[in-house]
Amino acid sequence: MISALDLFRIGLGPSSSHTVGPMRIAARFLQTLEDGGQFESIARVLVELQGSLALTGEGHGTPDACLMGLIGFQPETADPAEAHEAAAAVRASHRIALLGRREIAFDPATDLLLDFDHIPDLHPNGMVLTAFDAEGGEIARHEYFSTGGGFFSSRHQLEQPAPDDQVVHGPPVAWPFGSGAQLLEVCAESGLDIAGVMLANEAARRPEEETLAGLDMIADAMNQCIDSGLEREGLLPGALKVRRRARSIHQNLLSRPQDNQAETLMDWLNLYAMAVNEENASGGRVVTAPTNGAAGIVPSLLRQYCSEGRKAMPAKARRYLLTAAGIGLLYKQRASISGAEMGCQGEVGVACSMAAAGLAAVWGGTPEQVCAAAEIGMEHNLGLTCDPVGGLVQIPCIERNAIASVKAVNAAKLALHAGETPRVSLDQVIETMRQTGLDMSSKYKETSQGGLAINVVAC
Ligand code: SF4
């Protein structure tokens, strides 16, 4: 079972798979060598980015994320400005302080390579790190895969999982479930709702008060991200020269209130989602939910329905986040939340499904209605492609989060109004997403080789 606190991970934009994952991988590689007593022998590090990490890496900030990880920054704690400055200093000086203390030469032109021709067999987001000693001898060469949402695996772990491998097996939990049907069964058996089941399962990892504090911190980080996005203006990074819009929309909403409540609701949902995704696109601090590209949807509904002003209401926010996480981990376990594997249905589609479920729970829905909301949230995102223009997480990503936020509310409404057992189950729609993702051409899976990416000029 994946922890809710792993699914919602505080990190830096613009991409969980292409920024957060590579940063964690680079730091883990060096930490592994340090644990093995080889760190002091390192004279050169070579980073090779493969598949989607190469094809859209520049636009997604992957090379700089690798530098940050080698320096020892962790996505959860890094100050965005400080981390970006440190990466720029490496590019200027051609020197890098590994884990912040062992300085060696590092020329990004020769030591950080984008291997466009190599699509790894196990996962399209491949990353190979090699360390050499002063004589040029190879100390270690490890192959990793950034699997979406900031999670990663190594080839060794996937092919030969150790019996006590926590990532593969996880600690035993009170109410294990591996499908939507099993989730409903454990709810019926335990008498708990989905949030209650998730909270009971989190107890296998840490005391309950720590889990609740972690959830509150995530809710705060989501609201802070919205606030930052509402304050900033100007152009987003990259050749597209996309202008931030959240601040001006916010000012318009405040100065010209509308009479029509339904339209006003859409405006606010759009605004909150866009504020987060503009922060994400600028490399700011966001919460993966379940990815960075789709990071605006869960916070948008959190702000609108589980917050008072800028502050989350703990009981509502915890129920919302735990329920959304319970649905999100089903997608992670049964399919994938990686745009490089599933297209955007695996990112924005999953986020819409999670948010719809969380809102249905906050509105008092039964576990069956919550799963129906999750199903509807995905059903109408099936087939959604990933074709970011210029490889940047901006077009279509920012507006797509706004549209999906409104859709998530609608999905929750439809589920709560439905009077009968839905014809399509949550498990069926997750499996359909998985199969659709496998059938989808790689042109539409975070490679920027098709769709909007080739029909819109990027400069
Ligand atoms: S199109 Fe969707 S999956 Fe692709 S980068 Fe944008 S948000 Fe992520």
Coordinates of C-alpha atoms and ligand atoms in Angstrom, one line a residue:
M1 CA 0.0 0.0 0.0
I2 CA 1.3 3.5 -0.9
S3 CA 1.1 6.1 1.9
A4 CA -1.1 9.2 1.4
L5 CA 1.9 11.2 2.5
D6 CA 3.9 9.7 -0.4
L7 CA 1.2 10.4 -2.9
F8 CA 0.9 14.0 -1.9
R9 CA 4.6 15.1 -2.0
I10 CA 5.8 18.7 -1.5
G11 CA 8.3 19.5 -4.2
L12 CA 9.5 21.8 -6.9
G13 CA 7.9 22.4 -10.3
P14 CA 7.4 21.9 -13.2
S15 CA 7.1 18.1 -13.2
S16 CA 7.0 15.3 -10.7
S17 CA 8.4 12.7 -13.1
H18 CA 10.8 15.0 -14.8
T19 CA 11.9 17.3 -11.9
V20 CA 11.1 15.8 -8.5
G21 CA 11.9 12.2 -9.5
P22 CA 15.3 13.0 -11.2
M23 CA 16.3 15.2 -8.3
R24 CA 15.6 12.4 -5.8
I25 CA 17.3 9.9 -8.1
A26 CA 20.6 11.9 -8.4
A27 CA 20.7 12.4 -4.6
R28 CA 19.9 8.7 -4.0
F29 CA 22.7 7.6 -6.3
L30 CA 25.3 9.6 -4.4
Q31 CA 23.9 8.5 -1.1
T32 CA 24.1 4.9 -2.1
L33 CA 27.8 5.4 -3.0
E34 CA 28.4 7.1 0.3
D35 CA 26.7 4.2 2.2
G36 CA 29.0 1.8 0.3
G37 CA 32.2 3.8 1.2
Q38 CA 32.8 4.8 -2.4
F39 CA 31.8 8.5 -2.2
E40 CA 35.3 9.8 -1.5
S41 CA 36.7 8.1 -4.6
I42 CA 34.4 9.9 -7.1
A43 CA 36.2 12.1 -9.6
R44 CA 33.5 12.3 -12.3
V45 CA 29.8 11.8 -12.5
L46 CA 28.0 11.1 -15.8
V47 CA 24.2 11.5 -16.0
E48 CA 22.3 10.2 -19.0
L49 CA 18.6 11.0 -19.5
Q50 CA 16.7 8.6 -21.7
G51 CA 13.3 8.4 -23.4
S52 CA 10.8 11.1 -22.3
L53 CA 13.3 12.5 -19.8
A54 CA 15.5 13.4 -22.8
L55 CA 12.7 14.4 -25.3
T56 CA 10.9 16.8 -23.0
G57 CA 13.7 17.2 -20.4
E58 CA 14.8 20.7 -21.3
G59 CA 11.3 22.1 -21.1
H60 CA 10.5 20.2 -17.9
G61 CA 13.7 21.4 -16.2
T62 CA 15.2 17.9 -15.9
P63 CA 18.9 18.8 -16.4
D64 CA 18.8 21.4 -13.6
A65 CA 16.8 19.0 -11.4
C66 CA 19.7 16.5 -11.8
L67 CA 22.2 19.2 -10.8
M68 CA 20.2 20.1 -7.7
G69 CA 20.0 16.4 -6.7
L70 CA 23.7 15.9 -7.1
I71 CA 24.3 19.0 -4.9
G72 CA 22.1 17.3 -2.3
F73 CA 18.9 19.4 -2.5
Q74 CA 15.7 17.4 -1.7
P75 CA 12.5 18.5 -3.3
E76 CA 10.6 18.5 0.0
T77 CA 12.9 21.0 1.7
A78 CA 14.7 22.9 -1.1
D79 CA 14.2 26.6 -1.3
P80 CA 13.3 27.1 -5.0
A81 CA 15.3 30.2 -5.6
E82 CA 18.4 28.8 -3.8
A83 CA 18.2 25.5 -5.7
H84 CA 17.9 27.3 -9.1
E85 CA 20.8 29.6 -8.3
A86 CA 23.0 26.6 -7.3
A87 CA 22.2 24.9 -10.6
A88 CA 23.1 28.1 -12.5
A89 CA 26.4 28.3 -10.6
V90 CA 27.3 24.8 -11.8
R91 CA 26.6 25.8 -15.4
A92 CA 28.8 28.9 -15.0
S93 CA 31.7 27.5 -13.1
H94 CA 31.8 23.9 -14.4
R95 CA 32.3 22.8 -10.8
I96 CA 29.8 20.9 -8.6
A97 CA 29.9 20.2 -4.9
L98 CA 28.5 16.6 -4.6
L99 CA 26.0 16.4 -1.7
G100 CA 27.2 20.0 -1.0
R101 CA 30.7 19.0 0.2
R102 CA 32.9 17.2 -2.3
E103 CA 33.7 19.5 -5.2
I104 CA 34.6 18.0 -8.6
A105 CA 34.7 19.3 -12.2
F106 CA 31.3 19.0 -14.0
D107 CA 30.7 20.2 -17.5
P108 CA 27.0 19.8 -18.3
A109 CA 27.9 19.6 -22.0
T110 CA 29.8 16.4 -21.5
D111 CA 28.6 15.1 -18.1
L112 CA 24.8 15.5 -18.5
L113 CA 23.6 14.0 -21.7
L114 CA 20.2 13.8 -23.3
D115 CA 20.0 10.5 -25.1
F116 CA 17.1 11.0 -27.5
D117 CA 17.5 7.7 -29.3
H118 CA 17.3 5.4 -26.3
I119 CA 13.8 4.4 -25.1
P120 CA 14.3 2.1 -22.0
D121 CA 12.5 -1.2 -22.1
L122 CA 11.1 -1.1 -18.5
H123 CA 9.8 2.5 -18.4
P124 CA 10.0 5.5 -20.8
N125 CA 11.5 7.8 -18.1
G126 CA 15.0 6.3 -17.9
M127 CA 18.0 7.8 -16.1
V128 CA 21.5 6.3 -15.9
L129 CA 24.2 7.6 -13.5
T130 CA 27.8 6.5 -13.6
A131 CA 30.6 7.5 -11.2
F132 CA 34.3 7.3 -12.1
D133 CA 37.4 7.5 -10.0
A134 CA 40.5 9.7 -10.8
E135 CA 41.9 7.1 -13.2
G136 CA 38.7 7.0 -15.2
G137 CA 37.7 3.6 -13.8
E138 CA 34.0 2.9 -13.3
I139 CA 33.0 2.9 -9.6
A140 CA 29.3 2.3 -10.1
R141 CA 26.6 2.5 -12.9
H142 CA 23.0 2.5 -11.8
E143 CA 19.9 2.6 -14.0
Y144 CA 16.7 4.3 -12.6
F145 CA 13.2 5.0 -13.8
S146 CA 11.2 8.0 -12.7
T147 CA 7.7 6.5 -12.6
G148 CA 5.5 9.5 -12.0
G149 CA 4.4 11.5 -8.9
G150 CA 8.1 11.8 -7.7
F151 CA 8.3 8.0 -7.3
F152 CA 11.2 6.1 -8.8
S153 CA 12.5 2.6 -9.2
S154 CA 15.8 1.0 -10.2
R155 CA 16.3 -1.8 -12.7
H156 CA 17.9 -3.9 -9.9
Q157 CA 14.9 -3.4 -7.6
L158 CA 12.3 -4.2 -10.4
E159 CA 14.1 -7.3 -11.6
Q160 CA 15.3 -8.7 -8.2
P161 CA 13.2 -7.2 -5.4
A162 CA 14.5 -8.0 -2.0
P163 CA 12.1 -9.7 0.4
D164 CA 12.1 -6.7 2.7
D165 CA 11.9 -4.1 -0.1
Q166 CA 9.6 -1.5 1.3
V167 CA 8.8 0.1 -2.0
V168 CA 7.6 -3.2 -3.5
H169 CA 5.9 -4.7 -0.5
G170 CA 5.2 -1.9 2.0
P171 CA 4.5 -2.6 5.7
P172 CA 1.4 -4.7 6.5
V173 CA -1.7 -2.5 7.0
A174 CA -4.9 -2.9 8.9
W175 CA -7.2 -2.9 5.8
P176 CA -5.3 -3.9 2.7
F177 CA -7.1 -3.3 -0.6
G178 CA -5.9 -3.6 -4.2
S179 CA -9.0 -2.6 -6.2
G180 CA -12.1 -0.4 -5.9
A181 CA -14.2 -3.4 -5.2
Q182 CA -11.9 -4.5 -2.3
L183 CA -12.0 -0.9 -1.0
L184 CA -15.8 -1.0 -0.8
E185 CA -15.6 -4.5 0.8
V186 CA -13.2 -3.2 3.6
C187 CA -15.4 -0.2 4.1
A188 CA -18.4 -2.5 4.6
E189 CA -16.5 -4.9 6.9
S190 CA -14.8 -2.2 9.0
G191 CA -17.7 0.2 9.2
L192 CA -15.3 3.0 8.1
D193 CA -15.5 5.3 5.2
I194 CA -12.7 5.6 2.7
A195 CA -10.9 8.3 4.7
G196 CA -11.2 6.2 7.8
V197 CA -9.7 3.1 6.1
M198 CA -6.8 5.2 4.8
L199 CA -6.2 6.7 8.2
A200 CA -6.2 3.3 9.8
N201 CA -3.7 2.0 7.2
E202 CA -1.4 5.0 7.7
A203 CA -1.0 3.9 11.3
A204 CA 1.3 1.1 10.0
R205 CA 3.8 3.8 9.2
R206 CA 3.5 6.4 11.9
P207 CA 1.4 7.5 14.9
E208 CA -2.0 9.0 14.0
E209 CA -1.1 12.5 15.2
E210 CA 1.9 12.5 12.8
T211 CA -0.3 11.5 9.9
L212 CA -2.8 14.2 10.7
A213 CA 0.0 16.8 11.1
G214 CA 1.3 15.7 7.7
L215 CA -2.1 16.1 6.1
D216 CA -2.5 19.5 7.6
M217 CA 1.0 20.5 6.3
I218 CA 0.0 19.3 2.8
A219 CA -3.3 21.3 2.9
D220 CA -1.3 24.4 4.0
A221 CA 1.3 23.9 1.2
M222 CA -1.6 23.7 -1.3
N223 CA -3.2 26.9 0.0
Q224 CA 0.2 28.7 0.1
C225 CA 0.9 27.7 -3.5
I226 CA -2.4 29.2 -4.5
D227 CA -1.6 32.4 -2.6
S228 CA 1.8 32.6 -4.3
G229 CA 0.3 32.1 -7.7
L230 CA -2.3 34.8 -7.1
E231 CA 0.5 37.3 -6.2
R232 CA 2.9 36.8 -9.1
E233 CA 2.7 38.3 -12.5
G234 CA 4.9 38.4 -15.7
L235 CA 6.1 35.8 -18.1
L236 CA 6.6 32.2 -17.3
P237 CA 10.0 30.7 -18.2
G238 CA 10.7 29.3 -21.7
A239 CA 10.4 30.2 -25.3
L240 CA 6.6 30.3 -25.4
K241 CA 6.6 33.5 -23.4
V242 CA 3.3 32.6 -21.7
R243 CA 2.0 35.3 -19.5
R244 CA 0.7 34.5 -16.0
R245 CA -3.0 35.2 -15.8
A246 CA -4.1 34.2 -12.3
R247 CA -3.3 37.6 -10.6
S248 CA -5.3 39.7 -13.1
I249 CA -8.2 37.2 -13.1
H250 CA -8.2 37.4 -9.3
Q251 CA -8.3 41.2 -9.4
N252 CA -11.1 41.2 -11.9
L253 CA -13.1 38.8 -9.7
L254 CA -12.6 41.0 -6.6
S255 CA -13.4 44.2 -8.3
R256 CA -16.3 43.1 -10.5
P257 CA -18.4 40.5 -8.6
Q258 CA -20.9 38.7 -10.8
D259 CA -24.5 38.0 -10.1
N260 CA -24.6 34.4 -11.5
Q261 CA -23.4 32.1 -8.8
A262 CA -22.7 29.2 -11.1
E263 CA -20.4 31.2 -13.3
T264 CA -18.7 32.7 -10.3
L265 CA -18.0 29.3 -8.9
M266 CA -16.4 28.3 -12.2
D267 CA -14.2 31.4 -12.1
W268 CA -12.9 30.6 -8.7
L269 CA -12.2 27.0 -9.5
N270 CA -10.4 28.0 -12.7
L271 CA -8.5 30.7 -10.8
Y272 CA -7.2 28.4 -8.0
A273 CA -6.1 25.7 -10.4
M274 CA -4.3 28.2 -12.7
A275 CA -2.6 29.9 -9.8
V276 CA -1.0 26.5 -8.8
N277 CA -0.1 25.5 -12.3
E278 CA 1.5 28.9 -13.0
E279 CA 3.6 28.4 -9.9
N280 CA 4.5 24.9 -11.1
A281 CA 5.5 26.1 -14.5
S282 CA 7.8 28.6 -13.0
G283 CA 9.6 26.0 -10.9
G284 CA 8.0 27.0 -7.6
R285 CA 6.9 24.9 -4.6
V286 CA 3.9 22.7 -5.3
V287 CA 2.3 19.5 -4.0
T288 CA 2.3 16.6 -6.4
A289 CA -1.4 15.7 -6.6
P290 CA -0.7 13.1 -7.9
T291 CA 1.7 14.7 -10.3
N292 CA 3.1 18.3 -10.7
G293 CA 1.5 18.8 -14.2
A294 CA -1.9 18.0 -12.6
A295 CA -1.1 19.7 -9.3
G296 CA -3.9 22.4 -9.6
I297 CA -7.0 20.3 -9.4
V298 CA -7.0 18.8 -5.9
P299 CA -5.9 22.2 -4.4
S300 CA -8.6 24.0 -6.3
L301 CA -11.4 22.0 -4.7
L302 CA -9.6 22.0 -1.4
R303 CA -9.6 25.8 -1.4
Q304 CA -13.2 26.2 -2.6
Y305 CA -14.8 23.5 -0.4
C306 CA -12.5 22.7 2.5
S307 CA -11.0 26.1 3.4
E308 CA -12.1 29.3 5.2
G309 CA -10.4 32.1 3.5
R310 CA -6.8 31.1 3.1
K311 CA -6.8 28.5 5.8
A312 CA -7.9 24.8 5.5
M313 CA -10.5 23.5 7.8
P314 CA -8.8 20.5 9.3
A315 CA -11.6 18.0 9.5
K316 CA -12.9 18.6 6.0
A317 CA -9.4 18.9 4.5
R318 CA -8.2 15.7 6.1
R319 CA -11.3 13.8 4.9
Y320 CA -10.9 15.2 1.4
L321 CA -7.2 14.4 1.1
L322 CA -7.4 10.9 2.6
T323 CA -10.3 10.0 0.3
A324 CA -8.5 11.5 -2.7
A325 CA -5.4 9.6 -1.8
G326 CA -7.3 6.3 -1.4
I327 CA -8.5 6.7 -5.0
G328 CA -5.1 7.9 -6.3
L329 CA -3.2 4.9 -5.0
L330 CA -5.5 2.6 -6.9
Y331 CA -4.4 4.2 -10.1
K332 CA -0.8 4.0 -9.1
Q333 CA -1.1 0.4 -8.1
R334 CA -3.3 -0.9 -10.9
A335 CA -2.2 1.3 -13.8
S336 CA 0.2 4.3 -13.7
I337 CA 0.1 8.1 -13.0
S338 CA 2.9 8.8 -15.4
G339 CA 2.1 10.9 -18.5
A340 CA 5.0 9.2 -20.3
E341 CA 3.1 5.9 -19.9
M342 CA -0.6 6.9 -19.9
G343 CA -0.7 10.3 -21.5
C344 CA -2.5 13.1 -19.7
Q345 CA -5.4 10.8 -18.7
G346 CA -2.9 9.4 -16.2
E347 CA -2.2 12.8 -14.7
V348 CA -5.1 15.3 -15.1
G349 CA -7.6 12.4 -15.5
V350 CA -6.4 10.8 -12.2
A351 CA -6.3 14.2 -10.4
C352 CA -9.9 14.9 -11.6
S353 CA -11.0 11.4 -10.3
M354 CA -9.3 12.0 -7.0
A355 CA -10.7 15.4 -6.4
A356 CA -14.2 14.3 -7.4
A357 CA -14.0 11.4 -4.9
G358 CA -12.7 13.7 -2.1
L359 CA -15.5 16.3 -2.7
A360 CA -18.2 13.6 -2.8
A361 CA -16.9 12.4 0.6
V362 CA -16.9 15.9 2.0
W363 CA -20.5 16.3 0.8
G364 CA -21.4 13.2 2.8
G365 CA -21.4 10.6 0.0
T366 CA -21.3 6.9 0.9
P367 CA -18.2 4.9 -0.2
E368 CA -20.2 3.6 -3.2
Q369 CA -21.0 7.2 -4.2
V370 CA -17.4 8.3 -3.7
C371 CA -16.2 5.5 -6.0
A372 CA -18.8 6.5 -8.5
A373 CA -17.6 10.1 -8.4
A374 CA -14.0 8.9 -9.0
E375 CA -15.2 6.7 -11.9
I376 CA -17.1 9.6 -13.5
G377 CA -14.0 11.9 -13.0
M378 CA -11.9 9.5 -15.0
E379 CA -14.5 8.2 -17.6
H380 CA -14.7 11.6 -19.2
N381 CA -10.9 12.1 -19.4
L382 CA -10.2 8.7 -21.1
G383 CA -7.9 9.1 -24.1
L384 CA -6.6 12.5 -23.0
T385 CA -3.2 12.9 -24.6
C386 CA 0.0 14.6 -23.4
D387 CA 1.4 16.9 -26.0
P388 CA 2.9 19.9 -24.2
V389 CA 4.0 22.7 -26.6
G390 CA 7.8 23.2 -26.5
G391 CA 8.1 20.5 -23.9
L392 CA 7.0 23.1 -21.3
V393 CA 4.4 22.3 -18.7
Q394 CA 2.3 25.3 -19.7
I395 CA 0.2 24.7 -22.9
P396 CA -2.2 22.8 -22.5
C397 CA -1.4 22.0 -18.9
I398 CA -2.4 25.2 -17.1
E399 CA -5.9 25.6 -18.6
R400 CA -6.4 21.8 -18.6
N401 CA -6.2 21.9 -14.8
A402 CA -8.8 24.6 -14.6
I403 CA -11.2 22.6 -16.9
A404 CA -10.6 19.4 -14.9
S405 CA -11.3 21.2 -11.6
V406 CA -14.8 22.2 -12.8
K407 CA -15.3 18.7 -14.2
A408 CA -14.4 17.2 -10.8
V409 CA -17.2 19.1 -9.1
N410 CA -19.6 18.0 -11.8
A411 CA -18.5 14.4 -11.4
A412 CA -19.2 14.6 -7.6
K413 CA -22.6 16.1 -8.3
L414 CA -23.6 13.4 -10.8
A415 CA -22.5 10.6 -8.4
L416 CA -24.4 12.0 -5.5
H417 CA -27.6 12.4 -7.6
A418 CA -27.4 8.9 -9.1
G419 CA -30.0 6.6 -7.6
E420 CA -28.7 3.3 -8.8
T421 CA -25.5 1.2 -9.0
P422 CA -23.3 2.7 -11.8
R423 CA -23.0 0.6 -15.0
V424 CA -19.2 1.3 -15.1
S425 CA -17.2 0.5 -12.0
L426 CA -14.1 2.3 -10.8
D427 CA -12.0 -0.8 -11.5
Q428 CA -13.4 -1.0 -15.0
V429 CA -12.5 2.6 -15.7
I430 CA -9.0 2.3 -14.2
E431 CA -8.4 -0.8 -16.4
T432 CA -9.7 1.1 -19.4
M433 CA -7.4 3.9 -18.8
R434 CA -4.5 1.5 -18.5
Q435 CA -5.3 -0.3 -21.8
T436 CA -5.9 3.1 -23.5
G437 CA -2.6 4.3 -22.3
L438 CA -0.8 1.2 -23.6
D439 CA -2.5 1.6 -27.0
M440 CA -1.7 5.3 -27.3
S441 CA 1.0 6.3 -29.7
S442 CA 4.2 7.4 -27.9
K443 CA 3.8 10.7 -29.8
Y444 CA 1.1 11.6 -27.3
K445 CA 2.9 10.4 -24.1
E446 CA 5.1 13.3 -22.9
T447 CA 7.4 13.3 -25.9
S448 CA 6.2 16.5 -27.6
Q449 CA 6.3 14.7 -30.9
G450 CA 2.6 15.0 -31.8
G451 CA -0.6 16.9 -31.2
L452 CA -0.4 20.6 -30.0
A453 CA 3.4 20.2 -29.7
I454 CA 3.8 20.0 -33.5
N455 CA 0.9 22.2 -34.5
V456 CA 1.7 25.2 -32.4
V457 CA 5.0 27.0 -33.0
A458 CA 7.0 27.2 -29.8
C459 CA 8.8 30.4 -30.3
Ligands
SF4_1 S1 -0.3 17.6 -21.0 FE1 -1.0 16.7 -19.1 S2 0.4 14.9 -18.7 FE2 1.4 16.3 -20.3 S3 2.8 17.6 -19.2 FE3 0.8 18.7 -19.4 S4 -0.4 18.2 -17.5 FE4 1.3 16.7 -17.6

